[in-house]
Every structure is written in C-alpha cells, then in structure tokens.
XYZ file of N, CA and C in Angstrom:
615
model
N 118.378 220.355 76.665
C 119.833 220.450 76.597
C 120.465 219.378 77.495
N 121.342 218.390 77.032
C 121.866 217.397 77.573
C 122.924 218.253 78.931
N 123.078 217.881 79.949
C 124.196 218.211 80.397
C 125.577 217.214 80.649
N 126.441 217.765 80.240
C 127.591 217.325 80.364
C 128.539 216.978 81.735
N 128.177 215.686 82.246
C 129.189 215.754 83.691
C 130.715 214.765 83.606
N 131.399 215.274 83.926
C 132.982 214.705 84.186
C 133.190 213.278 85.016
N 133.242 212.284 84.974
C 133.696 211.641 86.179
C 134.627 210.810 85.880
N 135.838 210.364 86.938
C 136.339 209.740 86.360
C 136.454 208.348 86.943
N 136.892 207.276 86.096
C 137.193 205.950 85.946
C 137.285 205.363 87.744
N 138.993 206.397 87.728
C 139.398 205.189 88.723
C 138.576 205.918 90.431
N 137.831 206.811 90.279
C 137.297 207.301 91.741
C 136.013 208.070 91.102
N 135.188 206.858 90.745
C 133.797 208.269 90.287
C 133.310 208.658 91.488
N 132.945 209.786 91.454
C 132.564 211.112 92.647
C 131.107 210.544 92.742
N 130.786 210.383 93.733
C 129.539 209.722 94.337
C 128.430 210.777 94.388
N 128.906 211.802 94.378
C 127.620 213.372 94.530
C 127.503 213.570 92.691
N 128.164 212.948 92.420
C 128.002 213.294 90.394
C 127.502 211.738 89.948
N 127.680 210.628 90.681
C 126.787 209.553 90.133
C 125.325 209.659 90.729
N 125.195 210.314 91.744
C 123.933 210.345 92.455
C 123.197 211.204 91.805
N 123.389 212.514 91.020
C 122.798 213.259 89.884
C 122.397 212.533 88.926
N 123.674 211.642 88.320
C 122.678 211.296 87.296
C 121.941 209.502 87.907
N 121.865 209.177 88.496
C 120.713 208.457 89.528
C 119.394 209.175 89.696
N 119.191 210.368 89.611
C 118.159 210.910 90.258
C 117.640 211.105 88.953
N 118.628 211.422 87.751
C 117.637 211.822 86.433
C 117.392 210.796 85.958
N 117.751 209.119 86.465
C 117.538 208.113 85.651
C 116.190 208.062 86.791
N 115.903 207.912 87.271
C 114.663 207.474 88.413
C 113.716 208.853 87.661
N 113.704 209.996 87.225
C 112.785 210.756 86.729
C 111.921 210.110 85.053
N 113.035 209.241 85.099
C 112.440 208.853 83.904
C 113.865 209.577 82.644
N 114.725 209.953 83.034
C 115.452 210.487 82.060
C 116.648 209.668 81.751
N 117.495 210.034 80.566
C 117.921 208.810 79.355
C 119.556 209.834 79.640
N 120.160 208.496 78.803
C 121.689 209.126 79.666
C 122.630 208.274 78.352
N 123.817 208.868 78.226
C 124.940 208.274 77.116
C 126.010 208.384 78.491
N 126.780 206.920 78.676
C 127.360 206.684 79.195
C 128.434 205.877 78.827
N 129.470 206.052 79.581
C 131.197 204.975 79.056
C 130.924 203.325 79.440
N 130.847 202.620 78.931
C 131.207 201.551 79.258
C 132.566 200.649 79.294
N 132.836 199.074 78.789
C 134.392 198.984 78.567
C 134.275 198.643 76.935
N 133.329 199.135 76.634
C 133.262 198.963 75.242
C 133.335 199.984 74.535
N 131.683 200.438 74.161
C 131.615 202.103 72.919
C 130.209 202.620 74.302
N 130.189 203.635 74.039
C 129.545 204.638 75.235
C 127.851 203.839 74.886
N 127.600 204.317 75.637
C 126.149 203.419 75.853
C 124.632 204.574 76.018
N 123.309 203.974 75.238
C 122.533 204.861 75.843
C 121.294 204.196 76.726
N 121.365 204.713 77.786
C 120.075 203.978 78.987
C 119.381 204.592 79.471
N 118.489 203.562 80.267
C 117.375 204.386 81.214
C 117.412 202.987 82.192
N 116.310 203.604 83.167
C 116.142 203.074 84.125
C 115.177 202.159 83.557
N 115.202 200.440 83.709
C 114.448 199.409 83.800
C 113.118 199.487 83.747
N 113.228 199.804 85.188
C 111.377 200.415 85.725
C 111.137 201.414 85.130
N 111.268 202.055 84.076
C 110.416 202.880 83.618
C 110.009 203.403 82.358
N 108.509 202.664 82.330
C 108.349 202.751 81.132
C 108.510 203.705 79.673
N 108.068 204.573 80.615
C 108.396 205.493 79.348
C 109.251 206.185 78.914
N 110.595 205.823 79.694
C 111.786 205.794 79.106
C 112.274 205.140 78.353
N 111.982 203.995 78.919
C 111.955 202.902 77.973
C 111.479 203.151 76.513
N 109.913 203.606 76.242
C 109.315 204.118 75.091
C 110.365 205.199 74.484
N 111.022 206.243 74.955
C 111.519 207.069 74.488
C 112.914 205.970 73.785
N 113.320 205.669 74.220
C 114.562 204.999 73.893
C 114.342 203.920 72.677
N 113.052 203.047 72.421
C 112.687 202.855 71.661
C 112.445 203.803 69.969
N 111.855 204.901 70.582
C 111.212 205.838 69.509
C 112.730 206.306 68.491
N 113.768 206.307 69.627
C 115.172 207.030 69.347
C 115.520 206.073 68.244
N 116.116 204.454 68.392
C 116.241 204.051 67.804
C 115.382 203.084 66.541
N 114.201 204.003 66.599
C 113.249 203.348 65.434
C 112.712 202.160 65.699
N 112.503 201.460 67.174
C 111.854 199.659 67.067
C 110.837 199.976 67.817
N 109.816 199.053 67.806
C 108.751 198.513 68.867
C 109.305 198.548 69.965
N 108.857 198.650 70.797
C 109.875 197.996 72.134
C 109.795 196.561 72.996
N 108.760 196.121 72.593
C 108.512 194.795 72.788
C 109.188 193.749 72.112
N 110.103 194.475 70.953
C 110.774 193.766 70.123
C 112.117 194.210 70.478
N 112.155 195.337 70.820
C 113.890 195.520 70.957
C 114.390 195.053 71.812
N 115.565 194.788 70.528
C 116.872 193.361 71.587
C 117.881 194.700 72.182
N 117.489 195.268 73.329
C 118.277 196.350 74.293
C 118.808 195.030 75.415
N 120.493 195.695 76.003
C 120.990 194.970 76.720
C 120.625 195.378 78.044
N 120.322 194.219 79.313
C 120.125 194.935 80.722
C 122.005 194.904 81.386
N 122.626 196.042 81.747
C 123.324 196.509 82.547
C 123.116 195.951 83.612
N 123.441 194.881 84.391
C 123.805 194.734 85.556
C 125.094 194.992 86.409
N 125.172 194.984 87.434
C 126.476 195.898 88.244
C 127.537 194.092 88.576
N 126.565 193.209 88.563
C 126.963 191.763 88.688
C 126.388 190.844 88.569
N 126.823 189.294 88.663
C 125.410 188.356 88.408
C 124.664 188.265 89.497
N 124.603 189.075 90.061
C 123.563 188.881 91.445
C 121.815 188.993 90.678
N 121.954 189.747 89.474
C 120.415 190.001 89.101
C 119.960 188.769 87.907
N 121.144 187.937 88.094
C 120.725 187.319 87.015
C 119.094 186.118 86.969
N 119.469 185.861 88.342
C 118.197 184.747 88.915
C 116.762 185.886 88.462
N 117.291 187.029 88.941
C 115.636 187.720 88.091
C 115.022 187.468 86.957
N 116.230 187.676 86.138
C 115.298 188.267 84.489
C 115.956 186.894 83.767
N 116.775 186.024 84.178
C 116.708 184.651 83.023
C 116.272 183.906 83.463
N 116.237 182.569 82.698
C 115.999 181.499 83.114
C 116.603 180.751 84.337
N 116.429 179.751 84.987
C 117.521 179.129 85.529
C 118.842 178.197 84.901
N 119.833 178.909 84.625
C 120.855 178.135 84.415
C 121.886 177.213 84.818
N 122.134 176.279 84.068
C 123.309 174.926 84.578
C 124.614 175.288 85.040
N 125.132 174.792 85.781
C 126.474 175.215 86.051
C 127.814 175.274 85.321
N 127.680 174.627 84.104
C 128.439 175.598 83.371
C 128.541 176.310 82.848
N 126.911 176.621 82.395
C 126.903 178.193 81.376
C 127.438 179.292 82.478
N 126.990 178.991 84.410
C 127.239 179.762 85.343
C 128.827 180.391 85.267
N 129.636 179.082 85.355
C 130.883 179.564 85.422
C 131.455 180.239 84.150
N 130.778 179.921 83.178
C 131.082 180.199 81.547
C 130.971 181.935 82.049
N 129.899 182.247 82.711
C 129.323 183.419 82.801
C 130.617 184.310 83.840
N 130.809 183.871 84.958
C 131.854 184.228 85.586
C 133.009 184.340 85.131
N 133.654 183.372 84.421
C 135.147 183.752 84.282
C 135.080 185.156 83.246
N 134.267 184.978 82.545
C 134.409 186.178 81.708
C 133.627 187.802 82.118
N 132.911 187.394 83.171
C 132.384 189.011 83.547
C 133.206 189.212 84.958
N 133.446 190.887 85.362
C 132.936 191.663 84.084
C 133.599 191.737 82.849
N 133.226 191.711 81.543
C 133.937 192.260 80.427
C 133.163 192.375 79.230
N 134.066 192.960 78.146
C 133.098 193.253 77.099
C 132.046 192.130 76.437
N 131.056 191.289 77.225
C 130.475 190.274 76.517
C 129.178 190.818 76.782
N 127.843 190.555 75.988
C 126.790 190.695 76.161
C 126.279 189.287 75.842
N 125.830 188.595 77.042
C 125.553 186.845 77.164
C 124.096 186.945 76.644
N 123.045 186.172 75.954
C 121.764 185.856 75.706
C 121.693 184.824 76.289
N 120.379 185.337 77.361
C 120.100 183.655 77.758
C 118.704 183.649 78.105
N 118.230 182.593 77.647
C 116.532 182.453 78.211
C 115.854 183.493 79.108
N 114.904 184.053 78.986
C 114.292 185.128 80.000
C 113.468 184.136 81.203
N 113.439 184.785 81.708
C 112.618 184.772 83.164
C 111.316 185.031 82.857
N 110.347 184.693 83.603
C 108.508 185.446 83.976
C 109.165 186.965 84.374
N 110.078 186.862 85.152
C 110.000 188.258 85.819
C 110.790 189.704 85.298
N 111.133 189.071 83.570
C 111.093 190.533 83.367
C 109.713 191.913 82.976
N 110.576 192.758 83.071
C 109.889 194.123 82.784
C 108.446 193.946 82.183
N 107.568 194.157 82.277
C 106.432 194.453 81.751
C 106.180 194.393 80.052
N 107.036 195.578 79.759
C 106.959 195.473 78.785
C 108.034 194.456 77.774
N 108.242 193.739 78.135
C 109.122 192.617 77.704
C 108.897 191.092 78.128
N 108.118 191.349 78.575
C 107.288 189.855 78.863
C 107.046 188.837 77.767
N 106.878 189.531 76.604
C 107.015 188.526 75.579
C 108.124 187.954 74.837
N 109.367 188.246 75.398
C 110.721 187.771 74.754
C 111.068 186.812 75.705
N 111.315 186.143 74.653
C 111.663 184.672 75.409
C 113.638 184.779 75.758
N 114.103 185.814 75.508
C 115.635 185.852 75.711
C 116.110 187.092 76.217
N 117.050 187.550 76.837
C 117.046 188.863 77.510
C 119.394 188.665 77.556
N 119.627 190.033 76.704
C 120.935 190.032 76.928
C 121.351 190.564 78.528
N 122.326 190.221 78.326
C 123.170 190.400 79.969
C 124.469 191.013 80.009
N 124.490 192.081 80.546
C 125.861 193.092 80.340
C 126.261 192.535 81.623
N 127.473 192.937 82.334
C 128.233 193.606 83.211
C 129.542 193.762 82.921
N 129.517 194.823 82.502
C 130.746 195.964 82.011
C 132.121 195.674 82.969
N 133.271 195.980 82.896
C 134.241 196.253 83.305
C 134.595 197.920 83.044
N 134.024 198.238 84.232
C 133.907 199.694 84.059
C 133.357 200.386 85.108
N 133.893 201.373 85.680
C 133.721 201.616 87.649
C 132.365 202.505 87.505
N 132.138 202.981 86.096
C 131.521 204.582 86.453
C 129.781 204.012 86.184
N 129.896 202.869 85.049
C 128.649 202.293 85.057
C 128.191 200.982 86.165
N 128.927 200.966 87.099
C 128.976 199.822 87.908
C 128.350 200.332 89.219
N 128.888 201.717 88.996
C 128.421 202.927 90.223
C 127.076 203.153 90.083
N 126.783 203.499 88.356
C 125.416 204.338 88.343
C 124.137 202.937 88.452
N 125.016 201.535 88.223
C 123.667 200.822 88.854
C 123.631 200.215 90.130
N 124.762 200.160 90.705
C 124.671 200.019 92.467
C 123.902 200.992 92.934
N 124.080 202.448 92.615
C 123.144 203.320 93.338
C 121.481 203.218 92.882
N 121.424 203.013 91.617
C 119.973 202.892 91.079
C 119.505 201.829 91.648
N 120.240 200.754 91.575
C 119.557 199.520 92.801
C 118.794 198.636 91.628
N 119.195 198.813 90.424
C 118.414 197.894 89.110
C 119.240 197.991 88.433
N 119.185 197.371 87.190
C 119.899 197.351 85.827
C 119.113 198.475 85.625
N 120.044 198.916 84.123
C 119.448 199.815 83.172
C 119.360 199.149 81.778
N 118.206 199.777 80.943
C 118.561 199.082 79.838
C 119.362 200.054 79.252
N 120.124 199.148 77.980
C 121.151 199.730 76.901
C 120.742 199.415 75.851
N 121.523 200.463 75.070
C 121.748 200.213 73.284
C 123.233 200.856 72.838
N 123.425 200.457 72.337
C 124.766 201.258 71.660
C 125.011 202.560 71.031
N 125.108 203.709 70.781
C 124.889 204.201 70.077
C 125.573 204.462 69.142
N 124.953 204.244 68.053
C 125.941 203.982 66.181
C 126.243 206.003 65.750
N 126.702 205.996 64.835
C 127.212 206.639 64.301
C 126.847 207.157 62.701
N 126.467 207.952 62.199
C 126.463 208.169 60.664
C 127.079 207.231 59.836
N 128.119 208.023 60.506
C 129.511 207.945 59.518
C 129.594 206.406 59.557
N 130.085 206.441 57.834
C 129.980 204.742 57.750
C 131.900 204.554 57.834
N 132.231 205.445 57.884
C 133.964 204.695 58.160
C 133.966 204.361 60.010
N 133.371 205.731 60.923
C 133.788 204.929 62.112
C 132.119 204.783 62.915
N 132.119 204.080 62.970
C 130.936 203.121 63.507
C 130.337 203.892 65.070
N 131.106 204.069 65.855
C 130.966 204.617 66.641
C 131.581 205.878 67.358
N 130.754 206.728 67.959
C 131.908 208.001 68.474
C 132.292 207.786 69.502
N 133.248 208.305 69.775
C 134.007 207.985 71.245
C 134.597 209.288 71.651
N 134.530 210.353 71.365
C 134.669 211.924 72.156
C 133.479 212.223 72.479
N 133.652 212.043 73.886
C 132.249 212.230 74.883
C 131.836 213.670 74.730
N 132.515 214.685 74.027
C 132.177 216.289 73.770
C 131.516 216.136 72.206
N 131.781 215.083 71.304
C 131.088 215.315 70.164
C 129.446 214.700 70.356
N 130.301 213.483 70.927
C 128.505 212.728 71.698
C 127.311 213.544 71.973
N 128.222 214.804 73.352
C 126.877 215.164 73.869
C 126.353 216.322 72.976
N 127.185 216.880 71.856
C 126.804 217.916 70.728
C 125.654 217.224 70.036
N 126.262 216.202 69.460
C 124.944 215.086 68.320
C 123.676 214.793 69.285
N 123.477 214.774 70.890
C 122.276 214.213 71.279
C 121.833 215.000 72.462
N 122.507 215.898 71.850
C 121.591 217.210 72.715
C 120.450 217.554 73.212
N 119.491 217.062 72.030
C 118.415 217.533 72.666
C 117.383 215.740 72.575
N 118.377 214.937 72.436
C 117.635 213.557 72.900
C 117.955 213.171 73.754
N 118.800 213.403 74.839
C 119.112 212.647 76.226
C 119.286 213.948 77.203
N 119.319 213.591 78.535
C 119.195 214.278 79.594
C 120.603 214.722 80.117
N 121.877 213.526 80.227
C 122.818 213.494 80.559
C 123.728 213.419 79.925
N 125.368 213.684 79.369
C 126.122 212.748 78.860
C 127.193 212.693 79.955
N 128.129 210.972 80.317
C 128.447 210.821 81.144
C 130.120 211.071 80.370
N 130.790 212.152 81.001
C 131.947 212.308 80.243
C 133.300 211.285 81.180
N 133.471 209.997 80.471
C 133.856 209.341 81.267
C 135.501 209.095 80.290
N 135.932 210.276 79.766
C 137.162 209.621 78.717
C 136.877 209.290 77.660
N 137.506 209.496 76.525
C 137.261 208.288 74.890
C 136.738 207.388 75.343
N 136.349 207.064 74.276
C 135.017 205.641 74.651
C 136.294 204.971 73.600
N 135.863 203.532 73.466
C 136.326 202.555 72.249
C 135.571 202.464 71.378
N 135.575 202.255 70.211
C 134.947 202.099 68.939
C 135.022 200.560 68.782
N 135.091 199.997 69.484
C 134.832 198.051 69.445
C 133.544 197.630 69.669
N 132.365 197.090 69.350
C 131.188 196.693 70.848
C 131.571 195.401 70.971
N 130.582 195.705 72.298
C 131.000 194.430 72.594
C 130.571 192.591 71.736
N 131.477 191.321 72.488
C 131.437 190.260 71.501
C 129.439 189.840 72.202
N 128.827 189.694 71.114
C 127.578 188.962 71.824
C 127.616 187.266 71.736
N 126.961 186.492 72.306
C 126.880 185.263 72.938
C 126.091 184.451 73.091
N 125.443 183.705 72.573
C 124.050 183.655 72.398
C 124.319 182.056 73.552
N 123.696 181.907 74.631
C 123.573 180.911 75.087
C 122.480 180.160 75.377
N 121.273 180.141 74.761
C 119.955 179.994 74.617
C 119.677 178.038 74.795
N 121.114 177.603 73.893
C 120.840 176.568 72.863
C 121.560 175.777 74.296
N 122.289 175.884 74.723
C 123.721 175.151 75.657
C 125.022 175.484 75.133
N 125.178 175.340 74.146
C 126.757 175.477 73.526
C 126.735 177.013 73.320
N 127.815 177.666 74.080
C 128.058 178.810 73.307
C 128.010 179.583 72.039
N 127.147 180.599 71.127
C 127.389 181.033 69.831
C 127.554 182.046 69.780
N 128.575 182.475 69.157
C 128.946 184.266 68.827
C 128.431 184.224 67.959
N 127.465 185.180 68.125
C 126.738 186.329 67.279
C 126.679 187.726 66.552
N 128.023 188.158 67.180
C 128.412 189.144 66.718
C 130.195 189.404 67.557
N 130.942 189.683 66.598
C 132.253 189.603 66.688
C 132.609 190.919 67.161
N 132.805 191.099 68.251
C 133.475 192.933 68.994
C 135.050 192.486 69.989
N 134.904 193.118 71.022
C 135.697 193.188 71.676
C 136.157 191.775 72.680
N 137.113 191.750 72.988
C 137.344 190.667 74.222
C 137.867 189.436 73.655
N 138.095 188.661 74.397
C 138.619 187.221 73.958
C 137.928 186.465 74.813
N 137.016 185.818 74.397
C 136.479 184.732 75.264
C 136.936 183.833 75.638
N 136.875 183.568 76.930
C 136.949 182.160 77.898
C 136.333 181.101 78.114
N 136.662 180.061 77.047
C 135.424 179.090 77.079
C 135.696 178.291 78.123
C-alpha cells in the first residue's frame, strides 16, 4: 500500500522529506511533483530499485533512457562527460527548469549503466524534489509517469496517482496538481543544441 504524504511547495517539512529519504535508501520507489508532470524514482545506488522501476515500465535497464534528478549542476562532473563552456552556461541559464539536457556520460556512472554512452540531466524547479535529493545526498533516477487515457497523457491529482499505483510504489509525494506538460528534452551530445521532444519551458539559447 503506497502511502500518501502532504508537503508543501513553498516550506516542505523536513521530518516528511526525511521519511520519504529513508524509504528511498531502503530501496523503495516513490511518485513525486516535479515543475513538470509528477515523476517516478528511486535512489541511484540502488540496484534493485532500479530493476523494479525498469520491470514497471517494461525496458531492460541497461537500455532505459531514465532521467538522473539532480538538486544542481554540482553532480554534473560525475555522470557526464566533460563539457565546453558554452554548453556550461547553455546549462545554467536555463536550470533549474523544465529541461531534461542529454549529454555524453561519464566512466562514473551507475553500474548498471555503464554502457550508455549519454545520460539525461534534470534539475527541476521545484522545492519538494530539490529537498528529497539534498537530503539523499545523490540524484534519483526518473521516468515520467504516462497515463492510459489517450486524451490526457498524464495525471496530475496526486489522490488519483496514488489510487492507480498502489500497490507499485512505496510513497506518493502529495505535492499539489502536477502539470500535464513534460518536460522540453535536449539533446546536447553533438555541440549544437537539439530538441528532441517538445514539452514545457522556453528555452534560452
């Protein structure tokens, strides 16, 4: 049974992000608000959350293109490549916000991702997921979570959310309506900027 916790935006309660901190470090999976459409994660380090989160959305996991959640670019020197100084600032003016950047991976990601040569890059504009990875002290990975229904793509009543994934996640983070936008992706692999997928935000080239 998922449990349902409250927090809000502009003052998330530090004794209710530290709960669900403790179920992401057990290895347990969480639907959370971002500044986009609610999000589903786990903790980085761990694999077999990781596996579970895979199994959920039907891929390999060595293949799934899941986004890492960072709280800022401080983690970026980890898991990409080294980048030029303008993809850097390219990267700054626009985070945090709804962009998910692709850029060359690092040696030093995750284990089980060692064989992808590209690794997306979140950092949300959004206090409550900014909280739950300052305290975790890592990114988390993400996926989006879609919807049946082919008119709205995504749900965004954090009470219908945690009804539909009840008994597949541990947590749901009741952080307000979510948006039904995702975010714009970015592919910066090549040098020149490419949108890859058209969502939210206005980019700052």
């Amino acid at each position: 049974m998922a449990e349902l916790i409250k927090i809000y935006e502009e003052n998330p309660n530090p004794k209710e992000i530290a709960k669900v901190v403790d179920v992401l470090k057990k290895g347990g999976l969480i639907i959370y608000p971002t500044d986009t459409v609610y999000g589903l994660g786990c903790d980085i380090t761990n694999n077999s959350a990781l596996e579970k989160i895979a199994k959920i959305k039907g891929v390999k996991l060595e293949k799934a293109n899941f986004s890492f959640i960072c709280e800022d670019l401080s983690n970026l020197s980890e898991y990409a490549k080294q980048i030029d100084n303008s993809t850097f600032k390219l990267l700054k003016r626009n985070l945090p916000g709804p962009y998910t950047f692709i850029l060359p991976g690092s040696n030093n990601l995750p284990t089980v991702f060692k064989k992808k040569k590209t690794v997306g890059i979140r950092v949300p504009d959004n206090k409550i997921c900014q909280a739950i990875v300052n305290k975790l002290g890592n990114p988390i990975v993400s996926t989006s979570i879609k919807d049946d229904d082919e008119v709205i793509e995504y749900t965004t009543d954090p009470e219908l959310i945690a009804e539909k994934w009840d008994k597949l996640v541990d947590i749901v983070v009741d952080g307000g309506y979510g948006d039904n936008v995702a975010s714009t992706v970015i592919d910066l692999t090549e040098g020149e900027p490419e949108v890859i997928r058209e969502g939210k935000g206005d980019l700052a080239l």
